[in-house]
């Protein structure tokens, strides 16, 4: 009789323990699902970020490309003026020709400077703006997958099971908030590329 009684108790305990343990597995599943969803979102932002950087570089190249023929045109009309000038001797013509070459050199430097500074700004922006945050966020997000095991190691699951569940509840809140706020943050980072690109394009348009 007593043996049976103890057996039933042992069975109940086993079932209860099983049920309690299921909560942990559920947490584990929830953490993994959130981590995968968030990672997919970051992946999309990664592509979006790269597309933006590519587009700004393309626009800048178009702008720089526009400058070269404009400069050639200005130079050839200047040369025509020199050739057509009346009442100047060869020495003067030669002198003006030298000035023209100097002027051409300066113009070239202007375009090169422009490309250089625009490149430095754009490159700095494309490397330092979105990526470091995205990488930090990715690793934090991946950490969440092993959160249940980590919490398990920090808590005494046998004596204080409720404390363990409470901690996991807190972590669950944390990762959910993190996913939303970091998503917004990364999106703002991408939008901020536009300011730098605008500045670079303005820079090249003033040459
Ligand atoms: C897991 O996620 C489901 C669906 O969002 C939710 O109903 C459930 O309460 C979560 N479980 C835990 C242990 O947080």
PDB file of C-alpha atoms and ligand atoms in Angstrom:
ATOM      1  CA  UNK A   1       0.000   0.000   0.000  1.00  0.00           C
ATOM      2  CA  UNK A   2       2.661   2.493   1.042  1.00  0.00           C
ATOM      3  CA  UNK A   3       4.890   1.414  -1.757  1.00  0.00           C
ATOM      4  CA  UNK A   4       2.110   2.172  -4.232  1.00  0.00           C
ATOM      5  CA  UNK A   5       1.526   5.555  -2.576  1.00  0.00           C
ATOM      6  CA  UNK A   6       5.170   6.494  -2.904  1.00  0.00           C
ATOM      7  CA  UNK A   7       5.175   5.287  -6.459  1.00  0.00           C
ATOM      8  CA  UNK A   8       2.257   7.572  -7.314  1.00  0.00           C
ATOM      9  CA  UNK A   9       4.000  10.508  -5.641  1.00  0.00           C
ATOM     10  CA  UNK A  10       7.184   9.773  -7.515  1.00  0.00           C
ATOM     11  CA  UNK A  11       5.202   9.579 -10.740  1.00  0.00           C
ATOM     12  CA  UNK A  12       3.436  12.874 -10.011  1.00  0.00           C
ATOM     13  CA  UNK A  13       6.732  14.535  -9.287  1.00  0.00           C
ATOM     14  CA  UNK A  14       8.176  13.196 -12.473  1.00  0.00           C
ATOM     15  CA  UNK A  15       5.202  14.498 -14.487  1.00  0.00           C
ATOM     16  CA  UNK A  16       5.317  17.870 -12.746  1.00  0.00           C
ATOM     17  CA  UNK A  17       9.031  18.145 -13.281  1.00  0.00           C
ATOM     18  CA  UNK A  18       8.429  17.258 -16.877  1.00  0.00           C
ATOM     19  CA  UNK A  19       5.789  19.995 -17.188  1.00  0.00           C
ATOM     20  CA  UNK A  20       8.019  22.550 -15.561  1.00  0.00           C
ATOM     21  CA  UNK A  21      10.836  21.527 -17.784  1.00  0.00           C
ATOM     22  CA  UNK A  22       8.599  22.048 -20.791  1.00  0.00           C
ATOM     23  CA  UNK A  23       8.447  25.723 -19.956  1.00  0.00           C
ATOM     24  CA  UNK A  24      12.191  25.868 -20.437  1.00  0.00           C
ATOM     25  CA  UNK A  25      11.932  24.133 -23.792  1.00  0.00           C
ATOM     26  CA  UNK A  26       9.181  26.589 -24.761  1.00  0.00           C
ATOM     27  CA  UNK A  27      11.430  29.469 -23.790  1.00  0.00           C
ATOM     28  CA  UNK A  28      14.186  27.908 -25.842  1.00  0.00           C
ATOM     29  CA  UNK A  29      11.916  27.640 -28.871  1.00  0.00           C
ATOM     30  CA  UNK A  30      10.712  31.224 -28.428  1.00  0.00           C
ATOM     31  CA  UNK A  31      14.248  32.584 -28.130  1.00  0.00           C
ATOM     32  CA  UNK A  32      15.356  30.696 -31.256  1.00  0.00           C
ATOM     33  CA  UNK A  33      12.353  31.840 -33.279  1.00  0.00           C
ATOM     34  CA  UNK A  34      12.870  35.459 -32.302  1.00  0.00           C
ATOM     35  CA  UNK A  35      16.596  35.158 -33.083  1.00  0.00           C
ATOM     36  CA  UNK A  36      15.904  33.796 -36.569  1.00  0.00           C
ATOM     37  CA  UNK A  37      13.228  36.401 -37.351  1.00  0.00           C
ATOM     38  CA  UNK A  38      15.487  39.191 -36.171  1.00  0.00           C
ATOM     39  CA  UNK A  39      18.437  37.835 -38.111  1.00  0.00           C
ATOM     40  CA  UNK A  40      16.360  37.767 -41.293  1.00  0.00           C
ATOM     41  CA  UNK A  41      15.425  41.371 -40.681  1.00  0.00           C
ATOM     42  CA  UNK A  42      19.068  42.363 -40.173  1.00  0.00           C
ATOM     43  CA  UNK A  43      19.964  40.516 -43.388  1.00  0.00           C
ATOM     44  CA  UNK A  44      17.426  42.584 -45.293  1.00  0.00           C
ATOM     45  CA  UNK A  45      18.842  45.767 -43.777  1.00  0.00           C
ATOM     46  CA  UNK A  46      22.353  44.610 -44.759  1.00  0.00           C
ATOM     47  CA  UNK A  47      21.294  44.382 -48.397  1.00  0.00           C
ATOM     48  CA  UNK A  48      19.444  47.672 -48.227  1.00  0.00           C
ATOM     49  CA  UNK A  49      22.543  49.327 -46.744  1.00  0.00           C
ATOM     50  CA  UNK A  50      24.810  47.967 -49.489  1.00  0.00           C
ATOM     51  CA  UNK A  51      22.336  49.067 -52.167  1.00  0.00           C
ATOM     52  CA  UNK A  52      22.330  52.607 -50.785  1.00  0.00           C
ATOM     53  CA  UNK A  53      26.125  52.821 -50.690  1.00  0.00           C
ATOM     54  CA  UNK A  54      26.323  51.506 -54.257  1.00  0.00           C
ATOM     55  CA  UNK A  55      23.737  53.998 -55.456  1.00  0.00           C
ATOM     56  CA  UNK A  56      25.523  56.966 -53.870  1.00  0.00           C
ATOM     57  CA  UNK A  57      28.831  55.913 -55.399  1.00  0.00           C
ATOM     58  CA  UNK A  58      27.156  55.624 -58.774  1.00  0.00           C
ATOM     59  CA  UNK A  59      25.669  59.116 -58.520  1.00  0.00           C
ATOM     60  CA  UNK A  60      29.005  60.530 -57.495  1.00  0.00           C
ATOM     61  CA  UNK A  61      30.708  58.872 -60.465  1.00  0.00           C
ATOM     62  CA  UNK A  62      28.079  60.286 -62.800  1.00  0.00           C
ATOM     63  CA  UNK A  63      28.695  63.730 -61.310  1.00  0.00           C
ATOM     64  CA  UNK A  64      32.470  63.415 -61.695  1.00  0.00           C
ATOM     65  CA  UNK A  65      31.984  62.065 -65.216  1.00  0.00           C
ATOM     66  CA  UNK A  66      29.924  65.148 -66.062  1.00  0.00           C
ATOM     67  CA  UNK A  67      32.791  67.455 -65.025  1.00  0.00           C
ATOM     68  CA  UNK A  68      35.402  66.066 -67.413  1.00  0.00           C
ATOM     69  CA  UNK A  69      33.662  66.854 -70.730  1.00  0.00           C
ATOM     70  CA  UNK A  70      32.603  70.244 -69.346  1.00  0.00           C
ATOM     71  CA  UNK A  71      36.212  71.038 -68.606  1.00  0.00           C
ATOM     72  CA  UNK A  72      37.375  69.819 -72.038  1.00  0.00           C
ATOM     73  CA  UNK A  73      34.795  72.008 -73.697  1.00  0.00           C
ATOM     74  CA  UNK A  74      35.840  75.062 -71.723  1.00  0.00           C
ATOM     75  CA  UNK A  75      39.466  74.408 -72.620  1.00  0.00           C
ATOM     76  CA  UNK A  76      38.876  74.008 -76.343  1.00  0.00           C
ATOM     77  CA  UNK A  77      36.900  77.257 -76.519  1.00  0.00           C
ATOM     78  CA  UNK A  78      39.742  78.954 -74.639  1.00  0.00           C
ATOM     79  CA  UNK A  79      42.222  77.589 -77.188  1.00  0.00           C
ATOM     80  CA  UNK A  80      40.091  78.912 -80.028  1.00  0.00           C
ATOM     81  CA  UNK A  81      40.094  82.333 -78.402  1.00  0.00           C
ATOM     82  CA  UNK A  82      43.880  82.266 -78.114  1.00  0.00           C
ATOM     83  CA  UNK A  83      44.255  81.261 -81.750  1.00  0.00           C
ATOM     84  CA  UNK A  84      41.775  83.883 -82.933  1.00  0.00           C
ATOM     85  CA  UNK A  85      43.249  86.739 -80.932  1.00  0.00           C
ATOM     86  CA  UNK A  86      44.392  89.614 -83.167  1.00  0.00           C
ATOM     87  CA  UNK A  87      47.419  91.797 -82.742  1.00  0.00           C
ATOM     88  CA  UNK A  88      49.392  89.591 -80.372  1.00  0.00           C
ATOM     89  CA  UNK A  89      52.881  88.399 -81.064  1.00  0.00           C
ATOM     90  CA  UNK A  90      54.110  84.827 -80.731  1.00  0.00           C
ATOM     91  CA  UNK A  91      55.772  85.474 -77.419  1.00  0.00           C
ATOM     92  CA  UNK A  92      52.486  86.617 -75.890  1.00  0.00           C
ATOM     93  CA  UNK A  93      50.622  83.705 -77.438  1.00  0.00           C
ATOM     94  CA  UNK A  94      53.173  81.307 -75.957  1.00  0.00           C
ATOM     95  CA  UNK A  95      52.805  82.939 -72.569  1.00  0.00           C
ATOM     96  CA  UNK A  96      49.010  82.581 -72.649  1.00  0.00           C
ATOM     97  CA  UNK A  97      49.425  78.998 -73.786  1.00  0.00           C
ATOM     98  CA  UNK A  98      51.569  78.303 -70.715  1.00  0.00           C
ATOM     99  CA  UNK A  99      48.932  79.889 -68.510  1.00  0.00           C
ATOM    100  CA  UNK A 100      46.310  77.702 -70.150  1.00  0.00           C
ATOM    101  CA  UNK A 101      48.260  74.555 -69.327  1.00  0.00           C
ATOM    102  CA  UNK A 102      48.657  75.695 -65.754  1.00  0.00           C
ATOM    103  CA  UNK A 103      44.964  76.434 -65.536  1.00  0.00           C
ATOM    104  CA  UNK A 104      44.165  72.991 -66.931  1.00  0.00           C
ATOM    105  CA  UNK A 105      46.416  71.430 -64.307  1.00  0.00           C
ATOM    106  CA  UNK A 106      44.620  73.269 -61.505  1.00  0.00           C
ATOM    107  CA  UNK A 107      41.254  72.213 -62.861  1.00  0.00           C
ATOM    108  CA  UNK A 108      42.440  68.630 -62.899  1.00  0.00           C
ATOM    109  CA  UNK A 109      43.584  68.912 -59.331  1.00  0.00           C
ATOM    110  CA  UNK A 110      40.199  70.314 -58.367  1.00  0.00           C
ATOM    111  CA  UNK A 111      38.436  67.309 -59.814  1.00  0.00           C
ATOM    112  CA  UNK A 112      40.904  64.920 -58.216  1.00  0.00           C
ATOM    113  CA  UNK A 113      40.578  66.660 -54.861  1.00  0.00           C
ATOM    114  CA  UNK A 114      36.856  66.537 -55.119  1.00  0.00           C
ATOM    115  CA  UNK A 115      36.882  62.835 -55.935  1.00  0.00           C
ATOM    116  CA  UNK A 116      39.376  62.221 -53.144  1.00  0.00           C
ATOM    117  CA  UNK A 117      37.445  64.007 -50.410  1.00  0.00           C
ATOM    118  CA  UNK A 118      34.132  62.645 -51.575  1.00  0.00           C
ATOM    119  CA  UNK A 119      35.650  59.160 -51.603  1.00  0.00           C
ATOM    120  CA  UNK A 120      37.069  59.524 -48.086  1.00  0.00           C
ATOM    121  CA  UNK A 121      33.758  60.742 -46.736  1.00  0.00           C
ATOM    122  CA  UNK A 122      31.682  58.153 -48.516  1.00  0.00           C
ATOM    123  CA  UNK A 123      34.046  55.298 -47.694  1.00  0.00           C
ATOM    124  CA  UNK A 124      34.178  56.329 -44.052  1.00  0.00           C
ATOM    125  CA  UNK A 125      30.428  56.568 -43.981  1.00  0.00           C
ATOM    126  CA  UNK A 126      29.833  53.235 -45.676  1.00  0.00           C
ATOM    127  CA  UNK A 127      32.262  51.348 -43.446  1.00  0.00           C
ATOM    128  CA  UNK A 128      31.647  53.029 -40.093  1.00  0.00           C
ATOM    129  CA  UNK A 129      28.018  53.872 -40.109  1.00  0.00           C
ATOM    130  CA  UNK A 130      25.805  50.807 -40.366  1.00  0.00           C
ATOM    131  CA  UNK A 131      28.087  47.776 -40.189  1.00  0.00           C
ATOM    132  CA  UNK A 132      29.632  47.993 -36.688  1.00  0.00           C
ATOM    133  CA  UNK A 133      26.185  48.352 -35.101  1.00  0.00           C
ATOM    134  CA  UNK A 134      24.719  45.593 -37.238  1.00  0.00           C
ATOM    135  CA  UNK A 135      27.539  43.236 -36.237  1.00  0.00           C
ATOM    136  CA  UNK A 136      27.162  44.070 -32.537  1.00  0.00           C
ATOM    137  CA  UNK A 137      23.444  43.534 -32.817  1.00  0.00           C
ATOM    138  CA  UNK A 138      23.859  40.254 -34.704  1.00  0.00           C
ATOM    139  CA  UNK A 139      26.109  38.792 -32.041  1.00  0.00           C
ATOM    140  CA  UNK A 140      23.801  39.953 -29.234  1.00  0.00           C
ATOM    141  CA  UNK A 141      20.883  38.455 -31.115  1.00  0.00           C
ATOM    142  CA  UNK A 142      22.693  35.159 -31.625  1.00  0.00           C
ATOM    143  CA  UNK A 143      23.532  35.082 -27.927  1.00  0.00           C
ATOM    144  CA  UNK A 144      19.816  34.878 -27.188  1.00  0.00           C
ATOM    145  CA  UNK A 145      19.659  31.382 -28.695  1.00  0.00           C
ATOM    146  CA  UNK A 146      21.665  29.973 -25.789  1.00  0.00           C
ATOM    147  CA  UNK A 147      19.958  32.174 -23.209  1.00  0.00           C
ATOM    148  CA  UNK A 148      18.052  29.303 -21.563  1.00  0.00           C
ATOM    149  CA  UNK A 149      21.211  27.259 -21.032  1.00  0.00           C
ATOM    150  CA  UNK A 150      23.017  30.345 -19.764  1.00  0.00           C
ATOM    151  CA  UNK A 151      20.242  31.139 -17.270  1.00  0.00           C
ATOM    152  CA  UNK A 152      20.193  27.510 -16.279  1.00  0.00           C
ATOM    153  CA  UNK A 153      23.848  27.713 -15.359  1.00  0.00           C
ATOM    154  CA  UNK A 154      23.308  30.882 -13.337  1.00  0.00           C
ATOM    155  CA  UNK A 155      20.312  29.640 -11.338  1.00  0.00           C
ATOM    156  CA  UNK A 156      19.553  26.761  -9.075  1.00  0.00           C
ATOM    157  CA  UNK A 157      16.853  25.066 -11.133  1.00  0.00           C
ATOM    158  CA  UNK A 158      16.166  22.442  -8.486  1.00  0.00           C
ATOM    159  CA  UNK A 159      15.647  24.673  -5.467  1.00  0.00           C
ATOM    160  CA  UNK A 160      14.528  27.910  -7.128  1.00  0.00           C
ATOM    161  CA  UNK A 161      12.832  27.038 -10.344  1.00  0.00           C
ATOM    162  CA  UNK A 162      10.572  30.107 -10.219  1.00  0.00           C
ATOM    163  CA  UNK A 163      13.592  32.420 -10.064  1.00  0.00           C
ATOM    164  CA  UNK A 164      14.909  30.782 -13.221  1.00  0.00           C
ATOM    165  CA  UNK A 165      11.595  31.278 -15.029  1.00  0.00           C
ATOM    166  CA  UNK A 166      11.457  34.856 -13.798  1.00  0.00           C
ATOM    167  CA  UNK A 167      14.919  35.551 -15.166  1.00  0.00           C
ATOM    168  CA  UNK A 168      13.968  34.033 -18.510  1.00  0.00           C
ATOM    169  CA  UNK A 169      10.827  36.189 -18.582  1.00  0.00           C
ATOM    170  CA  UNK A 170      13.019  39.250 -18.090  1.00  0.00           C
ATOM    171  CA  UNK A 171      15.451  38.180 -20.816  1.00  0.00           C
ATOM    172  CA  UNK A 172      12.548  37.482 -23.151  1.00  0.00           C
ATOM    173  CA  UNK A 173      11.307  41.068 -22.665  1.00  0.00           C
ATOM    174  CA  UNK A 174      14.838  42.344 -23.205  1.00  0.00           C
ATOM    175  CA  UNK A 175      15.384  40.557 -26.517  1.00  0.00           C
ATOM    176  CA  UNK A 176      11.971  41.548 -27.844  1.00  0.00           C
ATOM    177  CA  UNK A 177      12.622  45.205 -27.046  1.00  0.00           C
ATOM    178  CA  UNK A 178      16.122  44.927 -28.447  1.00  0.00           C
ATOM    179  CA  UNK A 179      14.835  43.512 -31.739  1.00  0.00           C
ATOM    180  CA  UNK A 180      12.474  46.446 -32.255  1.00  0.00           C
ATOM    181  CA  UNK A 181      14.728  49.260 -31.077  1.00  0.00           C
ATOM    182  CA  UNK A 182      17.823  48.013 -32.900  1.00  0.00           C
ATOM    183  CA  UNK A 183      15.807  47.505 -36.065  1.00  0.00           C
ATOM    184  CA  UNK A 184      14.753  51.163 -35.898  1.00  0.00           C
ATOM    185  CA  UNK A 185      18.295  52.244 -35.035  1.00  0.00           C
ATOM    186  CA  UNK A 186      19.820  50.397 -38.013  1.00  0.00           C
ATOM    187  CA  UNK A 187      17.216  51.817 -40.344  1.00  0.00           C
ATOM    188  CA  UNK A 188      18.079  55.363 -39.184  1.00  0.00           C
ATOM    189  CA  UNK A 189      21.754  54.593 -39.808  1.00  0.00           C
ATOM    190  CA  UNK A 190      20.931  53.725 -43.402  1.00  0.00           C
ATOM    191  CA  UNK A 191      18.916  56.896 -43.881  1.00  0.00           C
ATOM    192  CA  UNK A 192      21.830  58.947 -42.522  1.00  0.00           C
ATOM    193  CA  UNK A 193      23.946  57.869 -45.522  1.00  0.00           C
ATOM    194  CA  UNK A 194      21.863  60.330 -47.517  1.00  0.00           C
ATOM    195  CA  UNK A 195      23.276  63.361 -45.658  1.00  0.00           C
ATOM    196  CA  UNK A 196      26.864  62.386 -46.415  1.00  0.00           C
ATOM    197  CA  UNK A 197      26.009  61.571 -50.026  1.00  0.00           C
ATOM    198  CA  UNK A 198      24.257  64.930 -50.402  1.00  0.00           C
ATOM    199  CA  UNK A 199      27.324  66.677 -49.051  1.00  0.00           C
ATOM    200  CA  UNK A 200      29.631  64.797 -51.436  1.00  0.00           C
ATOM    201  CA  UNK A 201      27.424  65.559 -54.404  1.00  0.00           C
ATOM    202  CA  UNK A 202      27.264  69.239 -53.445  1.00  0.00           C
ATOM    203  CA  UNK A 203      31.029  69.224 -53.126  1.00  0.00           C
ATOM    204  CA  UNK A 204      31.452  67.827 -56.631  1.00  0.00           C
ATOM    205  CA  UNK A 205      28.831  70.167 -58.075  1.00  0.00           C
ATOM    206  CA  UNK A 206      30.776  73.242 -56.887  1.00  0.00           C
ATOM    207  CA  UNK A 207      33.981  72.412 -58.810  1.00  0.00           C
TER     208      UNK A 207
HETATM  209  C1  LIG B   1       6.301  31.799 -26.257  1.00  0.00           C
HETATM  210  O1  LIG B   1       5.698  32.510 -27.319  1.00  0.00           O
HETATM  211  C2  LIG B   1       4.294  32.333 -27.382  1.00  0.00           C
HETATM  212  C3  LIG B   1       3.802  33.028 -28.635  1.00  0.00           C
HETATM  213  O2  LIG B   1       4.277  34.330 -28.715  1.00  0.00           O
HETATM  214  C4  LIG B   1       3.657  32.889 -26.100  1.00  0.00           C
HETATM  215  O3  LIG B   1       2.259  32.740 -26.149  1.00  0.00           O
HETATM  216  C5  LIG B   1       4.239  32.178 -24.904  1.00  0.00           C
HETATM  217  O4  LIG B   1       3.755  32.738 -23.707  1.00  0.00           O
HETATM  218  C6  LIG B   1       5.755  32.239 -24.927  1.00  0.00           C
HETATM  219  N1  LIG B   1       6.294  31.417 -23.866  1.00  0.00           N
HETATM  220  C7  LIG B   1       7.059  31.873 -22.904  1.00  0.00           C
HETATM  221  C8  LIG B   1       7.504  30.843 -21.912  1.00  0.00           C
HETATM  222  O5  LIG B   1       7.396  33.043 -22.819  1.00  0.00           O
END
